[in-house]
Amino acid sequence: MSAVVHLPAPGRPGPDLKELVGRVALGDQQAFGGVYDAVAGPVLGLVRRVLRDPAQSEEVAQEVLLEVWRKAAQYRPDRGEVLAWVLTIAHRRAVDRVRAVQAAADREQRIAAASHGPAYDEVAEQVEGRLEREQVRRCLRGLTELQRESVTLAYFRGCTYPQVADLLGVPLGTVKTRIRDGLIRLRDCLGVTA
């Protein structure tokens, strides 16, 4: 069973934090109370300077102290003082929180920007589609009858060139020539550039 840890009176030396952390590593809750009392103020002060938000600062400080409880066995006395080790953990946690908050704000901003994209104008699209269809019809009317029939059968009804030739009763070469000439005239009429 562990002894109760008392904080020293002002002007007296503080508790041996290295010894207390060693006992915390073994699961000594009373030793953790001593570590908590010794480092909680500096941890909260550091975190508050980084975050500037009192509520988040308290939350992060609690996370830091919980991490000290869980990772006490990882403390190496030969690498520095306990307070420096704890404050390093605190600084990392605070910076991680700042980054997480910034990432969340950036994500929300991207989502908001994406949702305010240009409105879809269904009526304008329908009108544009009708105008394009009317222009195609007008241009088709400008073809010869054989060109118009050949292009219509091949491109709007899905017939092959030999099927078009059979349906119209003309040689295959004539159909190919009429379709090619008809497409050239359509391209020119519609203003399509190759």
JSON list of C-alpha atoms in Angstrom, two decimals:
[
{"chain": "A", "resi": 1, "resn": "MET", "atom": "CA", "xyz": [0.00, 0.00, 0.00]},
{"chain": "A", "resi": 2, "resn": "SER", "atom": "CA", "xyz": [1.29, 3.45, -0.89]},
{"chain": "A", "resi": 3, "resn": "ALA", "atom": "CA", "xyz": [1.63, 6.41, 1.37]},
{"chain": "A", "resi": 4, "resn": "VAL", "atom": "CA", "xyz": [-0.39, 9.61, 0.89]},
{"chain": "A", "resi": 5, "resn": "VAL", "atom": "CA", "xyz": [1.52, 12.27, -1.07]},
{"chain": "A", "resi": 6, "resn": "HIS", "atom": "CA", "xyz": [1.40, 15.73, 0.40]},
{"chain": "A", "resi": 7, "resn": "LEU", "atom": "CA", "xyz": [2.40, 18.86, -1.43]},
{"chain": "A", "resi": 8, "resn": "PRO", "atom": "CA", "xyz": [5.14, 20.85, 0.25]},
{"chain": "A", "resi": 9, "resn": "ALA", "atom": "CA", "xyz": [4.43, 24.13, 1.91]},
{"chain": "A", "resi": 10, "resn": "PRO", "atom": "CA", "xyz": [5.52, 27.25, 0.04]},
{"chain": "A", "resi": 11, "resn": "GLY", "atom": "CA", "xyz": [9.29, 27.70, 0.19]},
{"chain": "A", "resi": 12, "resn": "ARG", "atom": "CA", "xyz": [9.97, 23.98, 0.66]},
{"chain": "A", "resi": 13, "resn": "PRO", "atom": "CA", "xyz": [11.24, 21.70, -2.09]},
{"chain": "A", "resi": 14, "resn": "GLY", "atom": "CA", "xyz": [8.50, 19.96, -4.14]},
{"chain": "A", "resi": 15, "resn": "PRO", "atom": "CA", "xyz": [7.87, 16.26, -4.36]},
{"chain": "A", "resi": 16, "resn": "ASP", "atom": "CA", "xyz": [10.33, 14.10, -6.28]},
{"chain": "A", "resi": 17, "resn": "LEU", "atom": "CA", "xyz": [8.41, 13.88, -9.54]},
{"chain": "A", "resi": 18, "resn": "LYS", "atom": "CA", "xyz": [10.74, 11.22, -10.96]},
{"chain": "A", "resi": 19, "resn": "GLU", "atom": "CA", "xyz": [9.98, 8.94, -8.04]},
{"chain": "A", "resi": 20, "resn": "LEU", "atom": "CA", "xyz": [6.26, 9.69, -8.25]},
{"chain": "A", "resi": 21, "resn": "VAL", "atom": "CA", "xyz": [6.14, 8.94, -11.99]},
{"chain": "A", "resi": 22, "resn": "GLY", "atom": "CA", "xyz": [7.96, 5.68, -11.33]},
{"chain": "A", "resi": 23, "resn": "ARG", "atom": "CA", "xyz": [5.26, 4.75, -8.83]},
{"chain": "A", "resi": 24, "resn": "VAL", "atom": "CA", "xyz": [2.52, 5.90, -11.24]},
{"chain": "A", "resi": 25, "resn": "ALA", "atom": "CA", "xyz": [4.01, 3.50, -13.81]},
{"chain": "A", "resi": 26, "resn": "LEU", "atom": "CA", "xyz": [3.26, 0.72, -11.31]},
{"chain": "A", "resi": 27, "resn": "GLY", "atom": "CA", "xyz": [-0.35, 1.89, -10.98]},
{"chain": "A", "resi": 28, "resn": "ASP", "atom": "CA", "xyz": [-0.06, 3.92, -7.76]},
{"chain": "A", "resi": 29, "resn": "GLN", "atom": "CA", "xyz": [-3.07, 6.25, -7.78]},
{"chain": "A", "resi": 30, "resn": "GLN", "atom": "CA", "xyz": [-1.88, 8.31, -4.83]},
{"chain": "A", "resi": 31, "resn": "ALA", "atom": "CA", "xyz": [1.43, 8.95, -6.57]},
{"chain": "A", "resi": 32, "resn": "PHE", "atom": "CA", "xyz": [-0.53, 10.10, -9.60]},
{"chain": "A", "resi": 33, "resn": "GLY", "atom": "CA", "xyz": [-2.39, 12.53, -7.35]},
{"chain": "A", "resi": 34, "resn": "GLY", "atom": "CA", "xyz": [0.97, 14.06, -6.44]},
{"chain": "A", "resi": 35, "resn": "VAL", "atom": "CA", "xyz": [2.04, 14.27, -10.10]},
{"chain": "A", "resi": 36, "resn": "TYR", "atom": "CA", "xyz": [-1.33, 15.76, -11.00]},
{"chain": "A", "resi": 37, "resn": "ASP", "atom": "CA", "xyz": [-1.09, 18.41, -8.33]},
{"chain": "A", "resi": 38, "resn": "ALA", "atom": "CA", "xyz": [2.44, 19.32, -9.42]},
{"chain": "A", "resi": 39, "resn": "VAL", "atom": "CA", "xyz": [1.89, 19.55, -13.18]},
{"chain": "A", "resi": 40, "resn": "ALA", "atom": "CA", "xyz": [-1.81, 20.37, -13.74]},
{"chain": "A", "resi": 41, "resn": "GLY", "atom": "CA", "xyz": [-1.32, 24.15, -13.45]},
{"chain": "A", "resi": 42, "resn": "PRO", "atom": "CA", "xyz": [1.62, 24.37, -15.87]},
{"chain": "A", "resi": 43, "resn": "VAL", "atom": "CA", "xyz": [-0.13, 21.99, -18.31]},
{"chain": "A", "resi": 44, "resn": "LEU", "atom": "CA", "xyz": [-3.33, 24.04, -18.32]},
{"chain": "A", "resi": 45, "resn": "GLY", "atom": "CA", "xyz": [-1.35, 27.27, -18.72]},
{"chain": "A", "resi": 46, "resn": "LEU", "atom": "CA", "xyz": [0.59, 25.97, -21.72]},
{"chain": "A", "resi": 47, "resn": "VAL", "atom": "CA", "xyz": [-2.47, 24.47, -23.39]},
{"chain": "A", "resi": 48, "resn": "ARG", "atom": "CA", "xyz": [-4.47, 27.65, -22.83]},
{"chain": "A", "resi": 49, "resn": "ARG", "atom": "CA", "xyz": [-1.73, 29.74, -24.46]},
{"chain": "A", "resi": 50, "resn": "VAL", "atom": "CA", "xyz": [-1.85, 27.51, -27.55]},
{"chain": "A", "resi": 51, "resn": "LEU", "atom": "CA", "xyz": [-5.63, 27.05, -27.84]},
{"chain": "A", "resi": 52, "resn": "ARG", "atom": "CA", "xyz": [-6.97, 30.30, -26.33]},
{"chain": "A", "resi": 53, "resn": "ASP", "atom": "CA", "xyz": [-10.30, 28.58, -25.69]},
{"chain": "A", "resi": 54, "resn": "PRO", "atom": "CA", "xyz": [-10.89, 27.84, -21.99]},
{"chain": "A", "resi": 55, "resn": "ALA", "atom": "CA", "xyz": [-13.27, 24.91, -22.52]},
{"chain": "A", "resi": 56, "resn": "GLN", "atom": "CA", "xyz": [-11.04, 23.21, -25.08]},
{"chain": "A", "resi": 57, "resn": "SER", "atom": "CA", "xyz": [-8.00, 23.95, -22.95]},
{"chain": "A", "resi": 58, "resn": "GLU", "atom": "CA", "xyz": [-9.49, 22.16, -19.97]},
{"chain": "A", "resi": 59, "resn": "GLU", "atom": "CA", "xyz": [-10.45, 19.21, -22.13]},
{"chain": "A", "resi": 60, "resn": "VAL", "atom": "CA", "xyz": [-6.98, 18.92, -23.66]},
{"chain": "A", "resi": 61, "resn": "ALA", "atom": "CA", "xyz": [-5.32, 19.33, -20.24]},
{"chain": "A", "resi": 62, "resn": "GLN", "atom": "CA", "xyz": [-7.39, 16.40, -18.95]},
{"chain": "A", "resi": 63, "resn": "GLU", "atom": "CA", "xyz": [-6.37, 14.34, -21.99]},
{"chain": "A", "resi": 64, "resn": "VAL", "atom": "CA", "xyz": [-2.72, 15.16, -21.29]},
{"chain": "A", "resi": 65, "resn": "LEU", "atom": "CA", "xyz": [-2.97, 14.12, -17.64]},
{"chain": "A", "resi": 66, "resn": "LEU", "atom": "CA", "xyz": [-4.73, 10.92, -18.65]},
{"chain": "A", "resi": 67, "resn": "GLU", "atom": "CA", "xyz": [-1.91, 10.25, -21.09]},
{"chain": "A", "resi": 68, "resn": "VAL", "atom": "CA", "xyz": [0.62, 10.80, -18.30]},
{"chain": "A", "resi": 69, "resn": "TRP", "atom": "CA", "xyz": [-1.23, 8.16, -16.23]},
{"chain": "A", "resi": 70, "resn": "ARG", "atom": "CA", "xyz": [-1.26, 5.70, -19.13]},
{"chain": "A", "resi": 71, "resn": "LYS", "atom": "CA", "xyz": [2.27, 6.31, -20.36]},
{"chain": "A", "resi": 72, "resn": "ALA", "atom": "CA", "xyz": [4.14, 6.85, -17.11]},
{"chain": "A", "resi": 73, "resn": "ALA", "atom": "CA", "xyz": [6.21, 3.74, -17.82]},
{"chain": "A", "resi": 74, "resn": "GLN", "atom": "CA", "xyz": [7.54, 5.42, -20.99]},
{"chain": "A", "resi": 75, "resn": "TYR", "atom": "CA", "xyz": [9.13, 8.28, -19.04]},
{"chain": "A", "resi": 76, "resn": "ARG", "atom": "CA", "xyz": [12.95, 8.10, -19.14]},
{"chain": "A", "resi": 77, "resn": "PRO", "atom": "CA", "xyz": [14.64, 10.07, -16.33]},
{"chain": "A", "resi": 78, "resn": "ASP", "atom": "CA", "xyz": [17.93, 10.19, -18.24]},
{"chain": "A", "resi": 79, "resn": "ARG", "atom": "CA", "xyz": [16.24, 12.16, -21.06]},
{"chain": "A", "resi": 80, "resn": "GLY", "atom": "CA", "xyz": [14.96, 15.08, -19.00]},
{"chain": "A", "resi": 81, "resn": "GLU", "atom": "CA", "xyz": [12.78, 16.30, -16.16]},
{"chain": "A", "resi": 82, "resn": "VAL", "atom": "CA", "xyz": [9.25, 15.07, -15.57]},
{"chain": "A", "resi": 83, "resn": "LEU", "atom": "CA", "xyz": [7.76, 18.52, -16.05]},
{"chain": "A", "resi": 84, "resn": "ALA", "atom": "CA", "xyz": [9.52, 18.93, -19.43]},
{"chain": "A", "resi": 85, "resn": "TRP", "atom": "CA", "xyz": [8.22, 15.49, -20.50]},
{"chain": "A", "resi": 86, "resn": "VAL", "atom": "CA", "xyz": [4.66, 16.34, -19.45]},
{"chain": "A", "resi": 87, "resn": "LEU", "atom": "CA", "xyz": [4.76, 19.78, -21.07]},
{"chain": "A", "resi": 88, "resn": "THR", "atom": "CA", "xyz": [6.03, 18.22, -24.31]},
{"chain": "A", "resi": 89, "resn": "ILE", "atom": "CA", "xyz": [3.00, 15.93, -24.28]},
{"chain": "A", "resi": 90, "resn": "ALA", "atom": "CA", "xyz": [0.78, 18.93, -23.53]},
{"chain": "A", "resi": 91, "resn": "HIS", "atom": "CA", "xyz": [2.21, 21.01, -26.35]},
{"chain": "A", "resi": 92, "resn": "ARG", "atom": "CA", "xyz": [1.80, 18.19, -28.86]},
{"chain": "A", "resi": 93, "resn": "ARG", "atom": "CA", "xyz": [-1.81, 17.60, -27.80]},
{"chain": "A", "resi": 94, "resn": "ALA", "atom": "CA", "xyz": [-2.63, 21.30, -28.00]},
{"chain": "A", "resi": 95, "resn": "VAL", "atom": "CA", "xyz": [-1.09, 21.65, -31.47]},
{"chain": "A", "resi": 96, "resn": "ASP", "atom": "CA", "xyz": [-2.95, 18.51, -32.60]},
{"chain": "A", "resi": 97, "resn": "ARG", "atom": "CA", "xyz": [-6.20, 20.07, -31.40]},
{"chain": "A", "resi": 98, "resn": "VAL", "atom": "CA", "xyz": [-5.48, 23.33, -33.25]},
{"chain": "A", "resi": 99, "resn": "ARG", "atom": "CA", "xyz": [-4.80, 21.35, -36.42]},
{"chain": "A", "resi": 100, "resn": "ALA", "atom": "CA", "xyz": [-7.96, 19.25, -35.98]},
{"chain": "A", "resi": 101, "resn": "VAL", "atom": "CA", "xyz": [-10.09, 22.35, -35.45]},
{"chain": "A", "resi": 102, "resn": "GLN", "atom": "CA", "xyz": [-8.54, 24.03, -38.50]},
{"chain": "A", "resi": 103, "resn": "ALA", "atom": "CA", "xyz": [-9.03, 20.91, -40.64]},
{"chain": "A", "resi": 104, "resn": "ALA", "atom": "CA", "xyz": [-12.69, 20.72, -39.58]},
{"chain": "A", "resi": 105, "resn": "ALA", "atom": "CA", "xyz": [-13.20, 24.41, -40.42]},
{"chain": "A", "resi": 106, "resn": "ASP", "atom": "CA", "xyz": [-11.51, 23.95, -43.81]},
{"chain": "A", "resi": 107, "resn": "ARG", "atom": "CA", "xyz": [-13.65, 20.89, -44.53]},
{"chain": "A", "resi": 108, "resn": "GLU", "atom": "CA", "xyz": [-16.85, 22.77, -43.64]},
{"chain": "A", "resi": 109, "resn": "GLN", "atom": "CA", "xyz": [-15.77, 25.67, -45.82]},
{"chain": "A", "resi": 110, "resn": "ARG", "atom": "CA", "xyz": [-15.14, 23.35, -48.80]},
{"chain": "A", "resi": 111, "resn": "ILE", "atom": "CA", "xyz": [-18.52, 21.68, -48.30]},
{"chain": "A", "resi": 112, "resn": "ALA", "atom": "CA", "xyz": [-20.25, 25.05, -48.05]},
{"chain": "A", "resi": 113, "resn": "ALA", "atom": "CA", "xyz": [-18.51, 26.31, -51.18]},
{"chain": "A", "resi": 114, "resn": "ALA", "atom": "CA", "xyz": [-19.44, 23.16, -53.09]},
{"chain": "A", "resi": 115, "resn": "SER", "atom": "CA", "xyz": [-23.06, 23.37, -52.05]},
{"chain": "A", "resi": 116, "resn": "HIS", "atom": "CA", "xyz": [-23.32, 26.97, -53.26]},
{"chain": "A", "resi": 117, "resn": "GLY", "atom": "CA", "xyz": [-22.35, 26.05, -56.83]},
{"chain": "A", "resi": 118, "resn": "PRO", "atom": "CA", "xyz": [-24.22, 27.42, -59.76]},
{"chain": "A", "resi": 119, "resn": "ALA", "atom": "CA", "xyz": [-27.89, 26.54, -59.67]},
{"chain": "A", "resi": 120, "resn": "TYR", "atom": "CA", "xyz": [-29.02, 24.01, -62.22]},
{"chain": "A", "resi": 121, "resn": "ASP", "atom": "CA", "xyz": [-31.36, 25.69, -64.64]},
{"chain": "A", "resi": 122, "resn": "GLU", "atom": "CA", "xyz": [-33.56, 22.94, -66.00]},
{"chain": "A", "resi": 123, "resn": "VAL", "atom": "CA", "xyz": [-35.71, 25.30, -68.10]},
{"chain": "A", "resi": 124, "resn": "ALA", "atom": "CA", "xyz": [-32.70, 26.83, -69.83]},
{"chain": "A", "resi": 125, "resn": "GLU", "atom": "CA", "xyz": [-31.38, 23.37, -70.64]},
{"chain": "A", "resi": 126, "resn": "GLN", "atom": "CA", "xyz": [-34.74, 22.29, -72.11]},
{"chain": "A", "resi": 127, "resn": "VAL", "atom": "CA", "xyz": [-34.95, 25.43, -74.24]},
{"chain": "A", "resi": 128, "resn": "GLU", "atom": "CA", "xyz": [-31.40, 24.94, -75.45]},
{"chain": "A", "resi": 129, "resn": "GLY", "atom": "CA", "xyz": [-32.16, 21.31, -76.34]},
{"chain": "A", "resi": 130, "resn": "ARG", "atom": "CA", "xyz": [-35.25, 22.33, -78.31]},
{"chain": "A", "resi": 131, "resn": "LEU", "atom": "CA", "xyz": [-33.32, 25.01, -80.19]},
{"chain": "A", "resi": 132, "resn": "GLU", "atom": "CA", "xyz": [-30.60, 22.53, -81.10]},
{"chain": "A", "resi": 133, "resn": "ARG", "atom": "CA", "xyz": [-33.16, 19.97, -82.31]},
{"chain": "A", "resi": 134, "resn": "GLU", "atom": "CA", "xyz": [-34.92, 22.64, -84.40]},
{"chain": "A", "resi": 135, "resn": "GLN", "atom": "CA", "xyz": [-31.60, 23.67, -85.94]},
{"chain": "A", "resi": 136, "resn": "VAL", "atom": "CA", "xyz": [-30.83, 20.03, -86.85]},
{"chain": "A", "resi": 137, "resn": "ARG", "atom": "CA", "xyz": [-34.31, 19.67, -88.43]},
{"chain": "A", "resi": 138, "resn": "ARG", "atom": "CA", "xyz": [-33.80, 22.90, -90.42]},
{"chain": "A", "resi": 139, "resn": "CYS", "atom": "CA", "xyz": [-30.39, 21.70, -91.63]},
{"chain": "A", "resi": 140, "resn": "LEU", "atom": "CA", "xyz": [-31.80, 18.27, -92.55]},
{"chain": "A", "resi": 141, "resn": "ARG", "atom": "CA", "xyz": [-34.46, 20.02, -94.68]},
{"chain": "A", "resi": 142, "resn": "GLY", "atom": "CA", "xyz": [-31.60, 21.61, -96.64]},
{"chain": "A", "resi": 143, "resn": "LEU", "atom": "CA", "xyz": [-30.29, 18.20, -97.81]},
{"chain": "A", "resi": 144, "resn": "THR", "atom": "CA", "xyz": [-31.39, 16.42, -100.96]},
{"chain": "A", "resi": 145, "resn": "GLU", "atom": "CA", "xyz": [-34.09, 13.79, -100.44]},
{"chain": "A", "resi": 146, "resn": "LEU", "atom": "CA", "xyz": [-31.63, 10.88, -100.86]},
{"chain": "A", "resi": 147, "resn": "GLN", "atom": "CA", "xyz": [-29.08, 12.49, -98.49]},
{"chain": "A", "resi": 148, "resn": "ARG", "atom": "CA", "xyz": [-31.77, 13.18, -95.88]},
{"chain": "A", "resi": 149, "resn": "GLU", "atom": "CA", "xyz": [-33.21, 9.65, -96.07]},
{"chain": "A", "resi": 150, "resn": "SER", "atom": "CA", "xyz": [-29.73, 8.04, -95.94]},
{"chain": "A", "resi": 151, "resn": "VAL", "atom": "CA", "xyz": [-28.54, 10.13, -92.97]},
{"chain": "A", "resi": 152, "resn": "THR", "atom": "CA", "xyz": [-31.83, 9.64, -91.11]},
{"chain": "A", "resi": 153, "resn": "LEU", "atom": "CA", "xyz": [-31.77, 5.85, -91.56]},
{"chain": "A", "resi": 154, "resn": "ALA", "atom": "CA", "xyz": [-28.06, 5.56, -90.65]},
{"chain": "A", "resi": 155, "resn": "TYR", "atom": "CA", "xyz": [-27.79, 8.01, -87.75]},
{"chain": "A", "resi": 156, "resn": "PHE", "atom": "CA", "xyz": [-31.25, 8.36, -86.28]},
{"chain": "A", "resi": 157, "resn": "ARG", "atom": "CA", "xyz": [-32.60, 4.84, -86.86]},
{"chain": "A", "resi": 158, "resn": "GLY", "atom": "CA", "xyz": [-29.31, 2.93, -86.41]},
{"chain": "A", "resi": 159, "resn": "CYS", "atom": "CA", "xyz": [-29.26, 1.16, -89.76]},
{"chain": "A", "resi": 160, "resn": "THR", "atom": "CA", "xyz": [-25.99, -0.04, -91.29]},
{"chain": "A", "resi": 161, "resn": "TYR", "atom": "CA", "xyz": [-24.92, 1.25, -94.69]},
{"chain": "A", "resi": 162, "resn": "PRO", "atom": "CA", "xyz": [-25.91, -2.05, -96.44]},
{"chain": "A", "resi": 163, "resn": "GLN", "atom": "CA", "xyz": [-29.32, -1.90, -94.71]},
{"chain": "A", "resi": 164, "resn": "VAL", "atom": "CA", "xyz": [-29.80, 1.69, -95.89]},
{"chain": "A", "resi": 165, "resn": "ALA", "atom": "CA", "xyz": [-28.90, 0.63, -99.44]},
{"chain": "A", "resi": 166, "resn": "ASP", "atom": "CA", "xyz": [-31.45, -2.22, -99.30]},
{"chain": "A", "resi": 167, "resn": "LEU", "atom": "CA", "xyz": [-34.21, -0.01, -97.83]},
{"chain": "A", "resi": 168, "resn": "LEU", "atom": "CA", "xyz": [-33.70, 2.71, -100.44]},
{"chain": "A", "resi": 169, "resn": "GLY", "atom": "CA", "xyz": [-33.01, 0.32, -103.32]},
{"chain": "A", "resi": 170, "resn": "VAL", "atom": "CA", "xyz": [-29.77, 2.04, -104.36]},
{"chain": "A", "resi": 171, "resn": "PRO", "atom": "CA", "xyz": [-26.20, 0.75, -104.65]},
{"chain": "A", "resi": 172, "resn": "LEU", "atom": "CA", "xyz": [-24.05, 0.72, -101.47]},
{"chain": "A", "resi": 173, "resn": "GLY", "atom": "CA", "xyz": [-21.47, 3.12, -102.96]},
{"chain": "A", "resi": 174, "resn": "THR", "atom": "CA", "xyz": [-24.21, 5.65, -103.71]},
{"chain": "A", "resi": 175, "resn": "VAL", "atom": "CA", "xyz": [-25.47, 5.45, -100.10]},
{"chain": "A", "resi": 176, "resn": "LYS", "atom": "CA", "xyz": [-21.97, 5.97, -98.71]},
{"chain": "A", "resi": 177, "resn": "THR", "atom": "CA", "xyz": [-21.43, 8.99, -100.96]},
{"chain": "A", "resi": 178, "resn": "ARG", "atom": "CA", "xyz": [-24.83, 10.53, -100.12]},
{"chain": "A", "resi": 179, "resn": "ILE", "atom": "CA", "xyz": [-24.28, 10.03, -96.37]},
{"chain": "A", "resi": 180, "resn": "ARG", "atom": "CA", "xyz": [-20.77, 11.58, -96.57]},
{"chain": "A", "resi": 181, "resn": "ASP", "atom": "CA", "xyz": [-22.02, 14.54, -98.59]},
{"chain": "A", "resi": 182, "resn": "GLY", "atom": "CA", "xyz": [-25.05, 14.94, -96.31]},
{"chain": "A", "resi": 183, "resn": "LEU", "atom": "CA", "xyz": [-22.87, 14.95, -93.17]},
{"chain": "A", "resi": 184, "resn": "ILE", "atom": "CA", "xyz": [-20.57, 17.57, -94.69]},
{"chain": "A", "resi": 185, "resn": "ARG", "atom": "CA", "xyz": [-23.56, 19.81, -95.46]},
{"chain": "A", "resi": 186, "resn": "LEU", "atom": "CA", "xyz": [-24.98, 19.25, -91.95]},
{"chain": "A", "resi": 187, "resn": "ARG", "atom": "CA", "xyz": [-21.63, 20.15, -90.40]},
{"chain": "A", "resi": 188, "resn": "ASP", "atom": "CA", "xyz": [-21.46, 23.36, -92.41]},
{"chain": "A", "resi": 189, "resn": "CYS", "atom": "CA", "xyz": [-25.10, 24.24, -91.67]},
{"chain": "A", "resi": 190, "resn": "LEU", "atom": "CA", "xyz": [-24.68, 23.62, -87.91]},
{"chain": "A", "resi": 191, "resn": "GLY", "atom": "CA", "xyz": [-21.43, 25.59, -87.81]},
{"chain": "A", "resi": 192, "resn": "VAL", "atom": "CA", "xyz": [-19.42, 22.65, -86.42]},
{"chain": "A", "resi": 193, "resn": "THR", "atom": "CA", "xyz": [-15.67, 23.06, -86.82]},
{"chain": "A", "resi": 194, "resn": "ALA", "atom": "CA", "xyz": [-13.52, 19.96, -87.19]}
]
